[in-house]
Coordinates of C-alpha atoms in Angstrom, one line a residue:
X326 CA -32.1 -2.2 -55.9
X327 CA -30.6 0.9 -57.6
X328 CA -26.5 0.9 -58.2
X329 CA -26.0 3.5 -56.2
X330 CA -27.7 1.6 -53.1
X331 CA -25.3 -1.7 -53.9
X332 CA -22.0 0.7 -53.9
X333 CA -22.8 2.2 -50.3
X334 CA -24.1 -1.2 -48.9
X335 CA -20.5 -2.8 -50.3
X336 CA -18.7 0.2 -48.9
X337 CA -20.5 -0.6 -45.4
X338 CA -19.8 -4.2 -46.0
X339 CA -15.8 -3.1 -46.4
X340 CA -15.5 -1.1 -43.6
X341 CA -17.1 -3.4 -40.9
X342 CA -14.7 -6.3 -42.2
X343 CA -11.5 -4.0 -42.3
X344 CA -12.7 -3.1 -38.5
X345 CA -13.4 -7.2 -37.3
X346 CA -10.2 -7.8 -38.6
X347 CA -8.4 -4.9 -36.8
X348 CA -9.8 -5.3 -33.5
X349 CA -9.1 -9.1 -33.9
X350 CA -5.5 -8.5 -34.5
X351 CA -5.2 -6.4 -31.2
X352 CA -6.2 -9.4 -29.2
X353 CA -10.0 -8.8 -29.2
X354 CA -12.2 -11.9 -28.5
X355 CA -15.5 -12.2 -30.6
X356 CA -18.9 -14.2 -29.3
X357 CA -22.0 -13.6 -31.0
X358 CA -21.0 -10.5 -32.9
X359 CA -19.6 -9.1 -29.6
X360 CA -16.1 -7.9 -29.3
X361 CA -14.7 -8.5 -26.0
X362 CA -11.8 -7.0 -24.5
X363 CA -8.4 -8.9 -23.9
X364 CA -8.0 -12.7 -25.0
X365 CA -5.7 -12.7 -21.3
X366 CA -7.4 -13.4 -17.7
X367 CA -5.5 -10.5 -16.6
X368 CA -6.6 -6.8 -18.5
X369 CA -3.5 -5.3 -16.7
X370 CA -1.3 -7.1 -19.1
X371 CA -3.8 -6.5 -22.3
X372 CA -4.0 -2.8 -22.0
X373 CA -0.2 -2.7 -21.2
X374 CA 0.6 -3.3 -24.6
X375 CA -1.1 -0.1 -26.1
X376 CA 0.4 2.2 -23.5
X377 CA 2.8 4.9 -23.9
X378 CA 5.9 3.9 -23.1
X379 CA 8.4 6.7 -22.4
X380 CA 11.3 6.9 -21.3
X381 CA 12.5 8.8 -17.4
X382 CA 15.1 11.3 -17.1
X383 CA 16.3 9.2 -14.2
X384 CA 15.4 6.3 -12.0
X385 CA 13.1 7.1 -8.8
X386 CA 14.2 5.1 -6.6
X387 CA 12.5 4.2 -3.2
X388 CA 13.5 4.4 0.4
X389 CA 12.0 4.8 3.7
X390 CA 12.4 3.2 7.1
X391 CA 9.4 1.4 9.3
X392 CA 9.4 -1.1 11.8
X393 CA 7.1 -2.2 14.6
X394 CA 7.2 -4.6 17.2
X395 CA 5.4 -6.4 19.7
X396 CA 6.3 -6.3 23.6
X397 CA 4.8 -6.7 26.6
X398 CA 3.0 -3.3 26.9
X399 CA 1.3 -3.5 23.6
X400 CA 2.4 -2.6 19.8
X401 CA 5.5 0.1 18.6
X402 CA 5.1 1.7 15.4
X403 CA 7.8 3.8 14.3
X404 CA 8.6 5.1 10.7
X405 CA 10.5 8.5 9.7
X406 CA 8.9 11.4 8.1
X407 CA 11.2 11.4 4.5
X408 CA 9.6 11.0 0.9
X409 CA 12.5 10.4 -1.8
X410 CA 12.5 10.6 -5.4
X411 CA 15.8 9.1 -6.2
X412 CA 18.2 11.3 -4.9
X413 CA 15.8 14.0 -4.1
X414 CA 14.0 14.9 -1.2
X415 CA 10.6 15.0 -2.5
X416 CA 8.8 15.8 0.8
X417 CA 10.2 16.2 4.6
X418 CA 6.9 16.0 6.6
X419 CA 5.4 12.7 5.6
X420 CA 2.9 10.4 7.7
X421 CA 4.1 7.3 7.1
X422 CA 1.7 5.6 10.0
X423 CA -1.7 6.2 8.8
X424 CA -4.9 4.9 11.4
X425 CA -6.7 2.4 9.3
X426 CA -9.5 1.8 12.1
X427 CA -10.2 2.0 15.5
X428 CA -7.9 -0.6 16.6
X429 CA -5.5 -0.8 13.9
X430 CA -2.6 1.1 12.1
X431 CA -0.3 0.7 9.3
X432 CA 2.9 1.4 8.2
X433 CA 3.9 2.5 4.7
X434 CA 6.9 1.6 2.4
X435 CA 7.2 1.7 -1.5
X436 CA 5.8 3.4 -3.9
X437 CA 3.9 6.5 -2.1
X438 CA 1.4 7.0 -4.4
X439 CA 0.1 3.7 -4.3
X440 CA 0.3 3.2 -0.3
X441 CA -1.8 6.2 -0.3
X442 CA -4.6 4.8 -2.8
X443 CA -4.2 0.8 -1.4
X444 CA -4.6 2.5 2.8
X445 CA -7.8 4.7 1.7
X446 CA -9.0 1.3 -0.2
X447 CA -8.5 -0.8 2.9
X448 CA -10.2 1.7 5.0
X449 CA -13.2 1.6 3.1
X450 CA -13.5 -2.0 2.5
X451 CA -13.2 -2.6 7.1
X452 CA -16.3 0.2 7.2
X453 CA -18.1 -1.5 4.5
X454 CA -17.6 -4.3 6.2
X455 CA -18.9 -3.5 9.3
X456 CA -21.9 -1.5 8.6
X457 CA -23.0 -4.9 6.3
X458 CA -22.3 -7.7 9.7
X459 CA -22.3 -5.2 12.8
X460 CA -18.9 -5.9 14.0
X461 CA -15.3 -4.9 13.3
X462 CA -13.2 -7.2 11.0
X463 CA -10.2 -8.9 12.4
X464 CA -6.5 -7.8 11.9
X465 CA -6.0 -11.3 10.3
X466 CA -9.3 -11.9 8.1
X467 CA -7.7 -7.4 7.2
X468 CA -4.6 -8.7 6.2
X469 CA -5.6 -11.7 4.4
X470 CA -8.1 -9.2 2.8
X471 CA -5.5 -7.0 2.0
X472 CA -3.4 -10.1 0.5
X473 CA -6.0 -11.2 -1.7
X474 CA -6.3 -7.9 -3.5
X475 CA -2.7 -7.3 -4.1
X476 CA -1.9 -10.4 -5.5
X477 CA -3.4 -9.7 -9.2
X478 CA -0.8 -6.9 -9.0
X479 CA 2.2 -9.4 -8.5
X480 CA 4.8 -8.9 -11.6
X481 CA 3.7 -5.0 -12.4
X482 CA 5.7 -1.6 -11.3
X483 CA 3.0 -1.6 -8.2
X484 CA 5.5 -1.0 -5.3
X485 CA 3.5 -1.7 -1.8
X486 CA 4.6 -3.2 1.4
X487 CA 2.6 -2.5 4.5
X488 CA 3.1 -3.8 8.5
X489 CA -0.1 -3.9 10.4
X490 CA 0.1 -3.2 13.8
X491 CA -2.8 -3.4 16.3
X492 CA -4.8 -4.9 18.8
X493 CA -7.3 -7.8 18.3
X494 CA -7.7 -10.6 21.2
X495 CA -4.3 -9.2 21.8
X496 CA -1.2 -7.8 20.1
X497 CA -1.0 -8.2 16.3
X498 CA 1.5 -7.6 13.8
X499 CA 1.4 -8.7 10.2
X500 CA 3.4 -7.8 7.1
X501 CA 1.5 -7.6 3.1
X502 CA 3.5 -6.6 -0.4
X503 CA 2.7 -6.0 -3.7
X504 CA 3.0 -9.6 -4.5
X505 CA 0.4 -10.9 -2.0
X506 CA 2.6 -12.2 0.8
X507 CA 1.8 -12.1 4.3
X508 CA 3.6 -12.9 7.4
X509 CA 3.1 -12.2 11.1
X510 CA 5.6 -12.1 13.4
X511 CA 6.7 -10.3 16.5
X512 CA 9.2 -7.1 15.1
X513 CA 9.1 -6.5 11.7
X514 CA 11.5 -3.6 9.7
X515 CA 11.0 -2.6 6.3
X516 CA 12.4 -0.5 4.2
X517 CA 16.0 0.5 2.4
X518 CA 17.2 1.5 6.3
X519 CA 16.1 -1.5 8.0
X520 CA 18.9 -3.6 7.6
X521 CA 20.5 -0.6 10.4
X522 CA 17.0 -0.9 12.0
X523 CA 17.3 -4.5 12.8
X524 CA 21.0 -3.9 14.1
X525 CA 20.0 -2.0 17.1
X526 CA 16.5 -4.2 18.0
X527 CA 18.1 -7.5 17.7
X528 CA 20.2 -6.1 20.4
X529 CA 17.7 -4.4 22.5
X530 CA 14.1 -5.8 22.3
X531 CA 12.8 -8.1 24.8
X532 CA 9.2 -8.6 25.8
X533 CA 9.7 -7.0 29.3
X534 CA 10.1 -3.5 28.1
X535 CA 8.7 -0.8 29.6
X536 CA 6.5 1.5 27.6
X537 CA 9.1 4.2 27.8
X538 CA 12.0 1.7 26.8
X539 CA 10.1 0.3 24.1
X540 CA 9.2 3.7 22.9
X541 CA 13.1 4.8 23.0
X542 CA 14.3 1.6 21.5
X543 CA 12.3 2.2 18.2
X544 CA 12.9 6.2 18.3
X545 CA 16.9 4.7 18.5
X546 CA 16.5 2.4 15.6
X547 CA 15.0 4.7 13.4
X548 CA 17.1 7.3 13.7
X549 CA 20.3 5.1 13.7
X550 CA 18.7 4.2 10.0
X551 CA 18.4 7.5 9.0
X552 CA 21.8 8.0 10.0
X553 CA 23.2 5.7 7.3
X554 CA 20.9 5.9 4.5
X555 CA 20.5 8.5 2.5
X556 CA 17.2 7.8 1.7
X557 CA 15.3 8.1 5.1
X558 CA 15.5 11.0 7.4
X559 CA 13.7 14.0 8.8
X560 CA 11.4 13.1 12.1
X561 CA 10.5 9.8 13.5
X562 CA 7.0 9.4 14.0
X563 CA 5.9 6.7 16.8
X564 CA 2.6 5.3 17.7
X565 CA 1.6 3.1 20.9
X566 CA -1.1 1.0 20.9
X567 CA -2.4 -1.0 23.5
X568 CA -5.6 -1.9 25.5
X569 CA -7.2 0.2 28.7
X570 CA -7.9 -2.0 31.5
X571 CA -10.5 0.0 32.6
X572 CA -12.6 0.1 29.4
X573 CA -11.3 -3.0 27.6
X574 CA -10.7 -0.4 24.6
X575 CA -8.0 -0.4 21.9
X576 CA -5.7 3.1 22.8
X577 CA -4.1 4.6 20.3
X578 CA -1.1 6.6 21.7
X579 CA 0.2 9.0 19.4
X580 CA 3.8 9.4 20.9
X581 CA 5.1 12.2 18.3
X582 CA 4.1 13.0 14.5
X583 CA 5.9 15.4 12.9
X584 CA 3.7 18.1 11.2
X585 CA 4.0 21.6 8.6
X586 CA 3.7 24.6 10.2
X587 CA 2.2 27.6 7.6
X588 CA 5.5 28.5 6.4
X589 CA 6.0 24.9 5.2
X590 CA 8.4 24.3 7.7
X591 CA 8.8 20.8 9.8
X592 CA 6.9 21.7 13.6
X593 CA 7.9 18.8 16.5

């Protein structure tokens, strides 16, 4: 071989040590001549530390106010309409009850960006899962679901706590956060107001409310909330859903939801 040849090949040589070193230094993993990305079971953590940290002009700080509760009509959903940004108001007219399926709905709190993206996730996963077995899936196996996914998230800035209320061989109401837990109970509030929430249903509810009690009791504790914190306010939005004894199918009764007229202004 020529020198010329020898000088090139060593420079080659060089550069593709230099580089194996360098990517093995940033935590790369190497099998077989393969780099492999992230040395960590979790690539959340591995990418986190070559991200951009910067620093915000101010904290943006969450706060809302849901609840729902289970009686002897069916399921109350009730949340109020206000998206903060710290002390801003970042939106007035928000839907914080969103239809997830034909017999269920959820409430929002945290983070709204990622209750938007983690509701139109769910939705897609209870279709997929239907049109693969032919029928619906339950409000538990959805919430254990739901669980499963979130719970790689636990320890991150991913702020998500949904309440599933619905109806599946009766009445149903589960709680799932960020960090993959789940409860079910029978009234569940959530949310910087719903320590003023629970004040006025732990005097109030009782299963032998009438649908047009029930419906005033969470329209009360809602607005009581947004009352006293600064951070929910605006409309209440309230859901009812129960079962027709005529059909035997889930009703969704959309009591009020506050929507933008063309001017941008809130329309009841």
């Amino acid at each position: 071989f020529d020198d010329e040849y020898l000088i090139q090949n060593m420079k080659m040589i060089r550069i593709s040590v230099l580089t194996s070193t360098f990517l093995l230094r940033l935590g790369f993993s190497r099998t077989n001549g393969i780099f492999r990305i992230g040395l960590s079971a979790q690539p959340t953590y591995f990418l986190m530390r070559f991200s951009l940290q910067t620093d915000k002009p101010f904290r943006l700080a969450h706060g809302t106010t849901t609840l729902g509760f289970i009686f002897q009509g069916g399921v109350i959903a009730a949340a109020d309409t206000r998206a903060s940004a710290g002390g801003l108001v970042a939106c007035p007219a928000v839907h914080k009850i969103t239809p997830i399926h034909s017999h269920l709905v959820v409430t929002s709190s945290g983070s709204g960006a990622d209750c938007m993206l983690w509701e139109r996730i769910l939705i897609r996963e209870i279709r997929l899962y239907q049109l693969r077995h032919g029928h619906r899936l339950s409000i538990r196996a959805t919430a254990k679901l739901l669980s499963s996914m979130l719970h790689p998230f636990k320890g991150t800035e991913m702020c998500v706590a949904l309440t599933l209320c619905g109806w599946d061989n009766g009445p149903k109401l589960i709680y799932v956060c960020s960090d993959g837990a789940r409860l079910q109970g029978d009234v569940f509030s959530v949310g910087s107001g719903s320590p003023y929430a629970y004040g006025v249903l732990d005097r109030e509810l009782r299963w032998s409310l009438s649908k047009g009690e029930a419906i005033s009791l969470a329209r009360e504790a809602v607005f009581r909330a947004t009352h006293r914190d600064a951070y929910s306010g605006n409309n209440v939005d309230l859901f009812h859903i129960t079962k027709s004894l005529e059909s035997g199918n889930v009703l969704f009764d959309v009591v009020h939801q506050s929507r933008k007229s063309k001017r941008g202004k809130n329309k009841s």
